CSV table of N, CA, C and O in Angstrom, one decimal:
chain,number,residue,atom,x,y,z
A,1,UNK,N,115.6,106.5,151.7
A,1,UNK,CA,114.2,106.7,151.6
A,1,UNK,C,113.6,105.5,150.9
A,1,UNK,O,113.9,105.0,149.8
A,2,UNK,N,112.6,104.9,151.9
A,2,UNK,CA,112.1,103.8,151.1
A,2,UNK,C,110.9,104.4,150.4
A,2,UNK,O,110.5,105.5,150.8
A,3,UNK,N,110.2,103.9,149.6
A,3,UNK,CA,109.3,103.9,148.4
A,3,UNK,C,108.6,102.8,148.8
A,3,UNK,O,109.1,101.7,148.9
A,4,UNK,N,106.4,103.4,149.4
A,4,UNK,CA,105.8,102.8,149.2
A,4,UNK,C,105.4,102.4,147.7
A,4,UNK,O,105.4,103.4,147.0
A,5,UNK,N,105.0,101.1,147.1
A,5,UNK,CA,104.6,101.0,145.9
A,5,UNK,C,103.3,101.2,145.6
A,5,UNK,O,103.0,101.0,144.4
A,6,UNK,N,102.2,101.5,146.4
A,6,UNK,CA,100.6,102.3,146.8
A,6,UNK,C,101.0,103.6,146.4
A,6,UNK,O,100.4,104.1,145.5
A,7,UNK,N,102.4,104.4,147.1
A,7,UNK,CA,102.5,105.8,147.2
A,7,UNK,C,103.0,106.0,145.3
A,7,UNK,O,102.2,106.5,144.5
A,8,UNK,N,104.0,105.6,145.1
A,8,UNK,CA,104.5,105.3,143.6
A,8,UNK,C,103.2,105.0,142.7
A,8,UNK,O,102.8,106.0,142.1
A,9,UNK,N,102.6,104.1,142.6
A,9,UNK,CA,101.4,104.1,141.8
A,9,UNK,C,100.0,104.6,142.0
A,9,UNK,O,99.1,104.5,141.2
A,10,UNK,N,99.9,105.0,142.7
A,10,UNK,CA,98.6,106.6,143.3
A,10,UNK,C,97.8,107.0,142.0
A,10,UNK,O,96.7,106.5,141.6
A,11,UNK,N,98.8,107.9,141.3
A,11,UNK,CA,98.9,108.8,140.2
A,11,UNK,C,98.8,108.3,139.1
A,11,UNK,O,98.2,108.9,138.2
A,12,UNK,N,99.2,106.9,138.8
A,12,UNK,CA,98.4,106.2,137.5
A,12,UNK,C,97.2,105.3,137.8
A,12,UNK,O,96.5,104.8,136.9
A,13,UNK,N,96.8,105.0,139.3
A,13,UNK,CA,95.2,105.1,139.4
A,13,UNK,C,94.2,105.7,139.5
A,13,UNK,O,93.1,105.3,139.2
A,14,UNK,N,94.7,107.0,140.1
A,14,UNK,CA,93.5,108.3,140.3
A,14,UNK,C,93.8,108.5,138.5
A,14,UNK,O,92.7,108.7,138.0
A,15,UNK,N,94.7,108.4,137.7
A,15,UNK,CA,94.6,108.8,136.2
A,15,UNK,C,93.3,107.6,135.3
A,15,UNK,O,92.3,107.8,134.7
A,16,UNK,N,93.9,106.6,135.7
A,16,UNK,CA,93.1,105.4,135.0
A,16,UNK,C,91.3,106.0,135.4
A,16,UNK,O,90.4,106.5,134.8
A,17,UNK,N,91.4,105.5,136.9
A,17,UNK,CA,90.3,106.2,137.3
A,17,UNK,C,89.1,107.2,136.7
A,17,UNK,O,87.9,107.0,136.5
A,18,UNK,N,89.9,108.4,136.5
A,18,UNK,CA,89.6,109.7,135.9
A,18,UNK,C,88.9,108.9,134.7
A,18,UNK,O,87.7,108.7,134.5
A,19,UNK,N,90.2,108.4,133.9
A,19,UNK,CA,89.7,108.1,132.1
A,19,UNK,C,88.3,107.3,132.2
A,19,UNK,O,87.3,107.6,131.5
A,20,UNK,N,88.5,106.3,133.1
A,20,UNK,CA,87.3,105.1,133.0
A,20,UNK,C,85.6,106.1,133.0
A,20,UNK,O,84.6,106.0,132.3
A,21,UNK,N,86.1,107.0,134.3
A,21,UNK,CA,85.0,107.6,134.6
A,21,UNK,C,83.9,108.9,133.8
A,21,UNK,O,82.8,109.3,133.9
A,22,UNK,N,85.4,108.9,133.0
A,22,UNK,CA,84.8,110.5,131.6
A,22,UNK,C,85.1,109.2,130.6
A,22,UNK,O,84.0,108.7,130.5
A,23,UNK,N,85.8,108.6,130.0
A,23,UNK,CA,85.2,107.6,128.7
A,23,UNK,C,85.2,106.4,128.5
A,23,UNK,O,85.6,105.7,127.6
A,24,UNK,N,84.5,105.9,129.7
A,24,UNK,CA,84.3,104.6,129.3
A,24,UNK,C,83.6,103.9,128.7
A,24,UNK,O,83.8,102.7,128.5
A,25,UNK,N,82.5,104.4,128.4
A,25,UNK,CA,81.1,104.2,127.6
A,25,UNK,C,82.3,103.9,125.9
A,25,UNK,O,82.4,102.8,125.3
A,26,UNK,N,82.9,104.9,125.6
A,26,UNK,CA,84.0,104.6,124.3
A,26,UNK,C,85.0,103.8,124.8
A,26,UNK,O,85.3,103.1,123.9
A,27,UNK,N,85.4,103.6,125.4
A,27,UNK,CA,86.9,102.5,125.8
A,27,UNK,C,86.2,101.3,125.8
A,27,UNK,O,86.7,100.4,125.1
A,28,UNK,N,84.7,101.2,126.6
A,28,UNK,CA,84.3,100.0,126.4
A,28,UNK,C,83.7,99.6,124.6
A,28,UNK,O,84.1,98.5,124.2
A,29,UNK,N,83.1,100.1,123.8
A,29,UNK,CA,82.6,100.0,122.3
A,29,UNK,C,84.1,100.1,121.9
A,29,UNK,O,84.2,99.2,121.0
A,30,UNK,N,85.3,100.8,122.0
A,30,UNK,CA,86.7,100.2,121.2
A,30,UNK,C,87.0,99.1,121.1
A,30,UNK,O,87.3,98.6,120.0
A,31,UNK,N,86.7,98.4,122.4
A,31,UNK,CA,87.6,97.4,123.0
A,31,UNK,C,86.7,96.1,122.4
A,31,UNK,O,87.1,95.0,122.1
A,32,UNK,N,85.5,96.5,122.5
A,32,UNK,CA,84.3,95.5,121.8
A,32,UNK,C,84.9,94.7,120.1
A,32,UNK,O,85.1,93.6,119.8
A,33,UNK,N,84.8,96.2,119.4
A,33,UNK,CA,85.3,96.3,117.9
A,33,UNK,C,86.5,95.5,118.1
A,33,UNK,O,86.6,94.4,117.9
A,34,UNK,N,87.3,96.1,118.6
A,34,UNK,CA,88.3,95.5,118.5
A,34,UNK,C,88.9,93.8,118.5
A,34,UNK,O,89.7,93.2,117.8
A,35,UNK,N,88.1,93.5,119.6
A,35,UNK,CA,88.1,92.0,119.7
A,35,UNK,C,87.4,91.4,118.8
A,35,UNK,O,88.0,90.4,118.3
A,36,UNK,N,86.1,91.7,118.2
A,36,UNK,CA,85.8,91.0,117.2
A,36,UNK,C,86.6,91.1,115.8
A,36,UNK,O,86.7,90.2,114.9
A,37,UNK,N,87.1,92.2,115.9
A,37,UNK,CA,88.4,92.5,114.3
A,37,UNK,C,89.3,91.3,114.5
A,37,UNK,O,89.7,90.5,113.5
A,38,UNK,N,89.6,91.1,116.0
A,38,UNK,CA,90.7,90.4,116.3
A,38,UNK,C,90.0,88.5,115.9
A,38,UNK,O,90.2,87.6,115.1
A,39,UNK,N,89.3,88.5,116.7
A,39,UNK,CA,88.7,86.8,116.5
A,39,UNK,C,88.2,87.1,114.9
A,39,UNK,O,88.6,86.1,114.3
A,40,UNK,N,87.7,87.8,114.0
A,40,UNK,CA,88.1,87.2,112.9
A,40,UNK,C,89.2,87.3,112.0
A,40,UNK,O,89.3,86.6,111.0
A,41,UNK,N,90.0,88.1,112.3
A,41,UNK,CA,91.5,88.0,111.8
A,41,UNK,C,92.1,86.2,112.3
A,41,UNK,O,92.5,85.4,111.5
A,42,UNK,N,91.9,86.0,113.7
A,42,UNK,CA,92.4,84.6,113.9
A,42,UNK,C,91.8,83.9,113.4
A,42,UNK,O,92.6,83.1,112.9
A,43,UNK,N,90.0,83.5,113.1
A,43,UNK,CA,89.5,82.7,112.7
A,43,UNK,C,89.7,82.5,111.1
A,43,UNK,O,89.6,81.5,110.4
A,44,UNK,N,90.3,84.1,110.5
A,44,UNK,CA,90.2,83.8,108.9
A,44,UNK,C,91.6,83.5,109.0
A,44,UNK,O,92.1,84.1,108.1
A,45,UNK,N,92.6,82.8,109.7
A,45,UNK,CA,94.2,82.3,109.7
A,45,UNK,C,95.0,83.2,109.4
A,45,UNK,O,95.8,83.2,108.5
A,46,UNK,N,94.8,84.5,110.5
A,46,UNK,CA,95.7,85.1,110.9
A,46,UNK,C,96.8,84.8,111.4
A,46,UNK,O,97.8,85.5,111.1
A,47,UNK,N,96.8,83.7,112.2
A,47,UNK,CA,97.9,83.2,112.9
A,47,UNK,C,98.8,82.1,112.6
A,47,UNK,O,99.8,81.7,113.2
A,48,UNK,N,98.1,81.7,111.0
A,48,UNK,CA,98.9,80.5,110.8
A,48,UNK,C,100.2,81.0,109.9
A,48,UNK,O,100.1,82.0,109.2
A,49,UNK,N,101.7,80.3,110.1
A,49,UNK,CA,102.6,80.4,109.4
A,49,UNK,C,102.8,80.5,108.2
A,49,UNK,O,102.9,79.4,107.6
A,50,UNK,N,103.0,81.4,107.5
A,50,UNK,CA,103.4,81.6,106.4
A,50,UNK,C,104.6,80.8,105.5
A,50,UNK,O,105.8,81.1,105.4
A,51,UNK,N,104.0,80.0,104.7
A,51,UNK,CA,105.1,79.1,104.2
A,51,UNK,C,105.9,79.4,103.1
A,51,UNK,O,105.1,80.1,102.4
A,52,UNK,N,107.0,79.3,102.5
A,52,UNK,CA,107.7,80.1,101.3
A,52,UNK,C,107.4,79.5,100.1
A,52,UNK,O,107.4,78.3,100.1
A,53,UNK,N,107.2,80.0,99.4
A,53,UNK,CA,107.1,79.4,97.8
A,53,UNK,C,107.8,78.7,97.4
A,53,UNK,O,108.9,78.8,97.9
A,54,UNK,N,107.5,77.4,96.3
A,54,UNK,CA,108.5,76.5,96.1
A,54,UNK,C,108.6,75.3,96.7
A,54,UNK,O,107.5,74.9,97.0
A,55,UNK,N,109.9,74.5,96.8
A,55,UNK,CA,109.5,73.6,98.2
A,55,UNK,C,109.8,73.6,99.7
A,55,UNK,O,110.7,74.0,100.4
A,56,UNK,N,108.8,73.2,99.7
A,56,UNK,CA,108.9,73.2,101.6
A,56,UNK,C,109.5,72.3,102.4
A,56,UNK,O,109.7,72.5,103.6
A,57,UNK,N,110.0,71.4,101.8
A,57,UNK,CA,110.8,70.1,102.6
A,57,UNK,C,112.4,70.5,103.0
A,57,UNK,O,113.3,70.7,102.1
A,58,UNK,N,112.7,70.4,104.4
A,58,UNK,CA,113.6,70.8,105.0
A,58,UNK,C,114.7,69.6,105.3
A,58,UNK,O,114.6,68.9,106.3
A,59,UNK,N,115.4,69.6,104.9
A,59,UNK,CA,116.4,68.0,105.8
A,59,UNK,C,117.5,68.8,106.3
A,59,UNK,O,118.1,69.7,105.9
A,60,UNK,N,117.5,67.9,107.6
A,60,UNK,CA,118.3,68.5,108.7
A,60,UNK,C,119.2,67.2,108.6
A,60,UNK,O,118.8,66.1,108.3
A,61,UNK,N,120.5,67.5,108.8
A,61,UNK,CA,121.9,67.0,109.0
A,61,UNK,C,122.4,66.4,109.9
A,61,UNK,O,122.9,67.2,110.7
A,62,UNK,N,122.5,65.3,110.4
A,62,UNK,CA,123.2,65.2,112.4
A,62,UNK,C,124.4,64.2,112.1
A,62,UNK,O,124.7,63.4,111.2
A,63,UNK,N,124.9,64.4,113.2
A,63,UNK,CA,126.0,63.2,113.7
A,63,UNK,C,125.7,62.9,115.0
A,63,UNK,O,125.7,63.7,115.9
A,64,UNK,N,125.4,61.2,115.3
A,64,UNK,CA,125.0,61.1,116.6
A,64,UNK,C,126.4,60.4,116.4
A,64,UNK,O,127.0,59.8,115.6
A,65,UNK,N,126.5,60.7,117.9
A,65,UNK,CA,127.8,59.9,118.9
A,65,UNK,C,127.0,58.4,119.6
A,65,UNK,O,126.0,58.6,120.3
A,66,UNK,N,127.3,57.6,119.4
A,66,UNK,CA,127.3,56.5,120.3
A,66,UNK,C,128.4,55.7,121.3
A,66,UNK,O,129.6,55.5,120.9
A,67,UNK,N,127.8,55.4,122.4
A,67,UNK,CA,129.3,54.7,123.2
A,67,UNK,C,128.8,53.2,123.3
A,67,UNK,O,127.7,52.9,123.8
A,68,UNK,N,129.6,52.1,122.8
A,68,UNK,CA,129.9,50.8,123.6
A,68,UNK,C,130.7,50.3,124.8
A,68,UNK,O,131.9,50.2,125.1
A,69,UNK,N,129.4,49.8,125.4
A,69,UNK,CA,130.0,49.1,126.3
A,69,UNK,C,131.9,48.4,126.2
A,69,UNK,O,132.2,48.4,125.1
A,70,UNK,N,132.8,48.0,127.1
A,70,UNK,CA,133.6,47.3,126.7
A,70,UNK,C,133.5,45.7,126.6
A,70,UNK,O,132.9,45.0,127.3
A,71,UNK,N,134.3,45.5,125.7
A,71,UNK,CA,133.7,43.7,125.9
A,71,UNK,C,134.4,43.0,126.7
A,71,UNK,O,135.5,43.1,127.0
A,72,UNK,N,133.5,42.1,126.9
A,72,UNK,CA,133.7,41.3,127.9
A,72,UNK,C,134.3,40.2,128.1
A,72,UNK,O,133.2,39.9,127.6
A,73,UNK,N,134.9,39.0,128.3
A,73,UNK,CA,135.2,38.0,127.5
A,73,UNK,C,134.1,37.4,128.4
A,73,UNK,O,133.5,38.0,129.3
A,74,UNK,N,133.8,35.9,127.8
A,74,UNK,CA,133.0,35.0,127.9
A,74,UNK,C,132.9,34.3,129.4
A,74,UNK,O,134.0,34.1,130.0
A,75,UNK,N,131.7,33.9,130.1
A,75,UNK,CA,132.2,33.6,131.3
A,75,UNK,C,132.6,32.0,131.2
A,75,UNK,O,132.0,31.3,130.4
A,76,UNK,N,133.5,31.6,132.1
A,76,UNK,CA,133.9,30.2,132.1
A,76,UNK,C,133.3,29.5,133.4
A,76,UNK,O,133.0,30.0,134.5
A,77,UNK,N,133.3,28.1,132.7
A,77,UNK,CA,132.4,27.1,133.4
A,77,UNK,C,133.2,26.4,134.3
A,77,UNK,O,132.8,25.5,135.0
């Protein structure tokens, strides 16, 4: 049995549908509130990283590998 994916999602568009059509007058004034709560949560640095008390300076550790060439002896004249 194959499965249209029109036939499969029907039922959560006639649903969406339905909602938009009985509350959207409120879904849309949520959705309003909401984004403005949101742009000033981000504008008051919502988003910025939280740094730890104390000090902040991190040193990181490495070992780099290097390769040389082999040498060469000198060319003659």
């Amino acid at each position: 049995m194959r499965l249209n994916p029109a036939d499969v999602l029907n039922p959560v568009f006639n649903f969406l549908d339905a909602l938009i059509s009985d509350y959207g007058l409120y879904l849309y004034l949520v959705f309003v509130w909401l984004s403005l709560a949101v742009i000033v949560w981000v504008l008051g640095g919502g988003l910025r990283r939280r740094r730890p008390p104390g000090n902040s300076v991190t040193v990181n550790f490495g070992i780099i590998f290097t390769t040389r060439p082999p040498n060469q002896s000198p060319p003659s004249d």
